[in-house]
PDB file of C-alpha atoms and ligand atoms in Angstrom:
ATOM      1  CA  UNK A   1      23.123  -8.810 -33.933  1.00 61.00           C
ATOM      2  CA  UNK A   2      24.674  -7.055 -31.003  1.00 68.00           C
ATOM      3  CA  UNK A   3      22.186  -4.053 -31.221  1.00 71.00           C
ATOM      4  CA  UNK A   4      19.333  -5.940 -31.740  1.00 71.00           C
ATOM      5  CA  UNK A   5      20.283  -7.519 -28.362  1.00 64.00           C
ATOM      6  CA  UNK A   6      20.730  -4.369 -26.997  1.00 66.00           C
ATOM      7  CA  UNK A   7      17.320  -3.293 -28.224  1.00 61.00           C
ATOM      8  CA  UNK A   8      16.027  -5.945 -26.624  1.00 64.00           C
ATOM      9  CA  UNK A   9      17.709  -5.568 -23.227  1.00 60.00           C
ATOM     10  CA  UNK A  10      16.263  -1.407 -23.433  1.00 61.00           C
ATOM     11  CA  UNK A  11      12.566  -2.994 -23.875  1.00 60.00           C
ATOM     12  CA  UNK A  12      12.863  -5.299 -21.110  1.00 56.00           C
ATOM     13  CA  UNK A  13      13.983  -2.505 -18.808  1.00 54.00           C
ATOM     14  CA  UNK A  14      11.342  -0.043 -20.090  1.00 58.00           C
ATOM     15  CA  UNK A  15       8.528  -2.520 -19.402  1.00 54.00           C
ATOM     16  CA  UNK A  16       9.723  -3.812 -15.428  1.00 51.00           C
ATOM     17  CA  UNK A  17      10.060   0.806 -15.198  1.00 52.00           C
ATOM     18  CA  UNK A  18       6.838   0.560 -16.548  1.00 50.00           C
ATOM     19  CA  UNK A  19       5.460  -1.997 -13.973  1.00 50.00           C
ATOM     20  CA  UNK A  20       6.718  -0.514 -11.472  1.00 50.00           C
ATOM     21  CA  UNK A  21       4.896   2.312 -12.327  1.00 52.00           C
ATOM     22  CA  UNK A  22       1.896   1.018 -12.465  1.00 54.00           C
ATOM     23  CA  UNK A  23       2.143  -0.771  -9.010  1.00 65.00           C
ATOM     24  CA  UNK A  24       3.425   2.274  -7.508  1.00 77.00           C
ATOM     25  CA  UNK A  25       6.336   2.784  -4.777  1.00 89.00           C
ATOM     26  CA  UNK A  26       3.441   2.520  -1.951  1.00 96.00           C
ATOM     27  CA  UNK A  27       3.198  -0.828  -2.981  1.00 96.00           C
ATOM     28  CA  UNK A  28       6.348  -2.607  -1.559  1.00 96.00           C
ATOM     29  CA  UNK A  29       5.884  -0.581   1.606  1.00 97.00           C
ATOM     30  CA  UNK A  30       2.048  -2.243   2.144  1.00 98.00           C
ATOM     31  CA  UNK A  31       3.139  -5.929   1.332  1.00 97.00           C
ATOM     32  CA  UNK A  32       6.209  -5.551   3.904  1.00 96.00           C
ATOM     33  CA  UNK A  33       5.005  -3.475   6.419  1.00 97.00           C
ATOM     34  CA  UNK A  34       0.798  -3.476   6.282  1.00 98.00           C
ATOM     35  CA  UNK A  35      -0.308  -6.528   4.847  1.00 98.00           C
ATOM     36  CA  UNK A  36       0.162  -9.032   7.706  1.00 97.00           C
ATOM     37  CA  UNK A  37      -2.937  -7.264   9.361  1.00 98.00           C
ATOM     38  CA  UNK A  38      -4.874  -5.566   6.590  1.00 98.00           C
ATOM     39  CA  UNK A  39      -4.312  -8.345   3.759  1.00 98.00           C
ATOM     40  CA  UNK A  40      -2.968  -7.965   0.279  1.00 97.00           C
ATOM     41  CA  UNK A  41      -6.218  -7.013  -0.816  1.00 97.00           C
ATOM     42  CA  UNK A  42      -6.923  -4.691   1.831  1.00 98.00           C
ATOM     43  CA  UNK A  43     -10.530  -6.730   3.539  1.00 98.00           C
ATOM     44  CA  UNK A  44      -8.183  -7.184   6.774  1.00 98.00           C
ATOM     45  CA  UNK A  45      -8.993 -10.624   6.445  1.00 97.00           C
ATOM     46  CA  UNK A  46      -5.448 -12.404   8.088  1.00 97.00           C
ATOM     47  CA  UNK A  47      -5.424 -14.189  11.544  1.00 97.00           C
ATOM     48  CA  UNK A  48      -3.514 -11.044  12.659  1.00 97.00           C
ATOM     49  CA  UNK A  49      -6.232  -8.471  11.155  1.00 97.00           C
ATOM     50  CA  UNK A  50      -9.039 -10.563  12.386  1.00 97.00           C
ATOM     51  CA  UNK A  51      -8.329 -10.726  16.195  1.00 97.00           C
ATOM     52  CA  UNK A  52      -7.205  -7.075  16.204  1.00 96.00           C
ATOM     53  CA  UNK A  53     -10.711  -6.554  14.206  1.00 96.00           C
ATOM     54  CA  UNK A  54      -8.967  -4.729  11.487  1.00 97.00           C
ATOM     55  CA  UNK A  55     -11.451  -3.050   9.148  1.00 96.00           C
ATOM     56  CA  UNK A  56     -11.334  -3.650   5.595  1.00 98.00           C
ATOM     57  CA  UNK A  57     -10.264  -0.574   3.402  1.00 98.00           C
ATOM     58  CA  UNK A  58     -13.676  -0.420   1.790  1.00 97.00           C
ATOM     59  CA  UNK A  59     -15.963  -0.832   4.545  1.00 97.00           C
ATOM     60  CA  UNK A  60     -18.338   2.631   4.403  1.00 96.00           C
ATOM     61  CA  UNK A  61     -16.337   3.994   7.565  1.00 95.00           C
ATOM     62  CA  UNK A  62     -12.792   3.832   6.019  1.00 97.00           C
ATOM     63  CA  UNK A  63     -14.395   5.134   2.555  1.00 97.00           C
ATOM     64  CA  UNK A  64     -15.627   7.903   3.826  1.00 96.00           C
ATOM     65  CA  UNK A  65     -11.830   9.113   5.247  1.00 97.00           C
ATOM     66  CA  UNK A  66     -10.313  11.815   3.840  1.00 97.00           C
ATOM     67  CA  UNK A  67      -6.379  11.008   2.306  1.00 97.00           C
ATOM     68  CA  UNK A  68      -5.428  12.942   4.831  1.00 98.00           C
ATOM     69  CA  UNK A  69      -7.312  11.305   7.664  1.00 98.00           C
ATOM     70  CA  UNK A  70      -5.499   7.858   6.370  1.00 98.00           C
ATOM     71  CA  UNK A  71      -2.302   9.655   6.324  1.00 98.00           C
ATOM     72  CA  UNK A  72      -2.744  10.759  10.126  1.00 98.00           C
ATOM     73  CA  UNK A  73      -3.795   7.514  11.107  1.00 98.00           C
ATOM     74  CA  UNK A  74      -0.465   5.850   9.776  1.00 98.00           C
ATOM     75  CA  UNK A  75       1.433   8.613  10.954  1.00 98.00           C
ATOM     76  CA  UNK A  76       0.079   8.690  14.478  1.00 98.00           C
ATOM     77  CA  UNK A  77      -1.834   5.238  14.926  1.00 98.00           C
ATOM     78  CA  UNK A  78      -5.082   4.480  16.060  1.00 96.00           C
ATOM     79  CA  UNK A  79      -6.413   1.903  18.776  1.00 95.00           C
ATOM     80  CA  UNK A  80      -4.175  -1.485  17.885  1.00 95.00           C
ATOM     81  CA  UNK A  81      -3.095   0.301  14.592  1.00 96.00           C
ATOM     82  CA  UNK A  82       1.032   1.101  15.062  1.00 97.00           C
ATOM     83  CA  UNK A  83       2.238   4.653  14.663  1.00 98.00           C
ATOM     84  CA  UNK A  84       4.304   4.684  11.785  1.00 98.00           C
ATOM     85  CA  UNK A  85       5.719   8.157  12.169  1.00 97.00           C
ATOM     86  CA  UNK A  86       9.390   8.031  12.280  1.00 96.00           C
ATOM     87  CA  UNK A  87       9.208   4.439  10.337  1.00 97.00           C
ATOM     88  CA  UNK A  88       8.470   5.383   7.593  1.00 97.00           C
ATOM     89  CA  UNK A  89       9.318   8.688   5.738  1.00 97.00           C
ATOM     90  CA  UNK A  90       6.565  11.220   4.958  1.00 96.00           C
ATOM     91  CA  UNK A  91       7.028  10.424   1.242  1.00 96.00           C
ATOM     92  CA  UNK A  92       6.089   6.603   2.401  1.00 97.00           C
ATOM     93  CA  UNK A  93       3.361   7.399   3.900  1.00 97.00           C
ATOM     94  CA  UNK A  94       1.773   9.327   1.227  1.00 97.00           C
ATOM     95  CA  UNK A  95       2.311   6.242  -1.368  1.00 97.00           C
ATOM     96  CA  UNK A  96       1.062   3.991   1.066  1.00 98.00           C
ATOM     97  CA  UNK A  97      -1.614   5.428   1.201  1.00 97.00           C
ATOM     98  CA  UNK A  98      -2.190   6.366  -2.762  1.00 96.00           C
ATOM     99  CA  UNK A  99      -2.261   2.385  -2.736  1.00 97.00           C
ATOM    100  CA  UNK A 100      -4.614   2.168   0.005  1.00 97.00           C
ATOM    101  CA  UNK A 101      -7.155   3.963  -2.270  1.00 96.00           C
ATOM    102  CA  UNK A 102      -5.832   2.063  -5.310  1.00 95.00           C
ATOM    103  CA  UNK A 103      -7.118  -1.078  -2.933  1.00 96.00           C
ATOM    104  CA  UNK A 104     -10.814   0.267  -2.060  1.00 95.00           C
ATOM    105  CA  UNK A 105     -13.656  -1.062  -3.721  1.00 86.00           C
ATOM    106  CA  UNK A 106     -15.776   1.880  -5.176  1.00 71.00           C
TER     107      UNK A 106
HETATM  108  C1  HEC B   1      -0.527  -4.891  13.841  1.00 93.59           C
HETATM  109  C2  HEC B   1      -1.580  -4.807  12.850  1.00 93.59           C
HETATM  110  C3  HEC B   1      -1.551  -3.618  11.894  1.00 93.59           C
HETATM  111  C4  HEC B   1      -0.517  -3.248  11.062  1.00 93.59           C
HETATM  112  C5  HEC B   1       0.851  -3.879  10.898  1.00 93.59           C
HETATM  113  C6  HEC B   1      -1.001  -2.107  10.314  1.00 93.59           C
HETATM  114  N1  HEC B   1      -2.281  -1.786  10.703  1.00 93.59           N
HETATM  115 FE1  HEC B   1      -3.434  -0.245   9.986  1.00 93.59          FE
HETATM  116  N2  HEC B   1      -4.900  -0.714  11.295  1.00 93.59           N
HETATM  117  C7  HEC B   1      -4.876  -1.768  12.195  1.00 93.59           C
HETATM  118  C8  HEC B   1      -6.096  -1.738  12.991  1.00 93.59           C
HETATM  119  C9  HEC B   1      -6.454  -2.737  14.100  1.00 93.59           C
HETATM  120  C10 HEC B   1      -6.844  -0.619  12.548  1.00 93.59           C
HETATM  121  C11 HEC B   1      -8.175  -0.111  13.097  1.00 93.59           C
HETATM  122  C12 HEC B   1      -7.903   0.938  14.152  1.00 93.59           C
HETATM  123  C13 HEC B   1      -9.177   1.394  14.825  1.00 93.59           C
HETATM  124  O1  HEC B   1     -10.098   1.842  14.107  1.00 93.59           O
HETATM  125  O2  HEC B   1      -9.235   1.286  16.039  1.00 93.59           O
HETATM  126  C14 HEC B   1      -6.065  -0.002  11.478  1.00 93.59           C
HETATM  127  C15 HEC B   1      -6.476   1.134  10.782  1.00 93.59           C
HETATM  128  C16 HEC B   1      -5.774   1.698   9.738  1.00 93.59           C
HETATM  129  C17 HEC B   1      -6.187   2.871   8.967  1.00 93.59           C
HETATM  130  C18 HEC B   1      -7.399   3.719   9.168  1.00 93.59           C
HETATM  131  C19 HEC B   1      -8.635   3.074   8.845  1.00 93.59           C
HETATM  132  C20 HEC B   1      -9.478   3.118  10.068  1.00 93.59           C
HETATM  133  O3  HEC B   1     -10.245   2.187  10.285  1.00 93.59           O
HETATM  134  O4  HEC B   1      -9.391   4.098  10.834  1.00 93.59           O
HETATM  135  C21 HEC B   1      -5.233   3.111   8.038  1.00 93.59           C
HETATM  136  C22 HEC B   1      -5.212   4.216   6.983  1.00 93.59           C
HETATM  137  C23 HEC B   1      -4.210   2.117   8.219  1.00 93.59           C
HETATM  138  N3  HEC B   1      -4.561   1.274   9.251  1.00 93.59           N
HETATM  139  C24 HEC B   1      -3.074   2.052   7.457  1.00 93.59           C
HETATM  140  C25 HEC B   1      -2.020   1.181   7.709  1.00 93.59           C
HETATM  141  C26 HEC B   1      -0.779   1.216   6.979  1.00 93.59           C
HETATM  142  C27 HEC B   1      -0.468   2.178   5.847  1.00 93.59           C
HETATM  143  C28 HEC B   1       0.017   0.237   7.510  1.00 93.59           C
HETATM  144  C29 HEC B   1       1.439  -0.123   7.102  1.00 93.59           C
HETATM  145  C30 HEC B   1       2.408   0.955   7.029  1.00 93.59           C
HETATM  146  C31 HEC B   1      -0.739  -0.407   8.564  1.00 93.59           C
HETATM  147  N4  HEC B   1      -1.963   0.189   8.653  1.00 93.59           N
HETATM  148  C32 HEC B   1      -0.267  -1.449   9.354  1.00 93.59           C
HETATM  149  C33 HEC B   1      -3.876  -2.720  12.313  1.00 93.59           C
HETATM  150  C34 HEC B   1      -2.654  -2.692  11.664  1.00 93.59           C
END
């Protein structure tokens, strides 16, 4: 009885590693610190995005940006984009952005 609970409590922590996976770190960092302008889904499409005419992620101009463009951009800002160098660690910043791309409509 008591290792089958155990067993069970090993599963359940395997599959929220798992999801966490998945979703990657950059994740957490975009919903807290990105989304309020470029959305959850990335279109840009909040009241915040929209006046500062944010671009959505998969609009031909952002698609055809490098990682490492995106990556200077968040570092450094751009127009009414924030710089998020010293904000965020380098680490961050790559995530983010691996979830940017995970966010871009091909
Ligand atoms: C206050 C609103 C705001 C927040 C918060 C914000 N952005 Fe932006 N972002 C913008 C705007 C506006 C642009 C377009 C800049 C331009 O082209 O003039 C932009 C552009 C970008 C671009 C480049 C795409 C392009 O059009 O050049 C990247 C990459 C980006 N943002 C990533 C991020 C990340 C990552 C975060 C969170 C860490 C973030 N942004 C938070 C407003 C925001």
């Amino acid at each position: 009885m008591k290792n089958r609970f155990a067993l069970a409590v090993v599963s359940v922590i395997a599959f929220s590693a798992m999801t966490v996976f998945a979703q990657g770190p950059g994740a957490d960092t975009y919903k807290t610190k990105c989304a309020m302008c470029h959305a959850a889904d990335g279109s840009g499409a909040t009241p915040a995005g929209k006046a500062m005419k944010t671009p959505s992620f998969s609009s031909p101009e952002v698609m055809k940006m490098s990682t490492a463009e995106l990556v200077a951009t968040t570092k450094n800002g751009k127009g009414r984009m924030p710089a998020y160098s010293g904000k965020l660690t380098g680490a961050q910043i790559t995530d983010v952005v691996a979830y940017i791309h995970t966010l871009q409509k091909k």
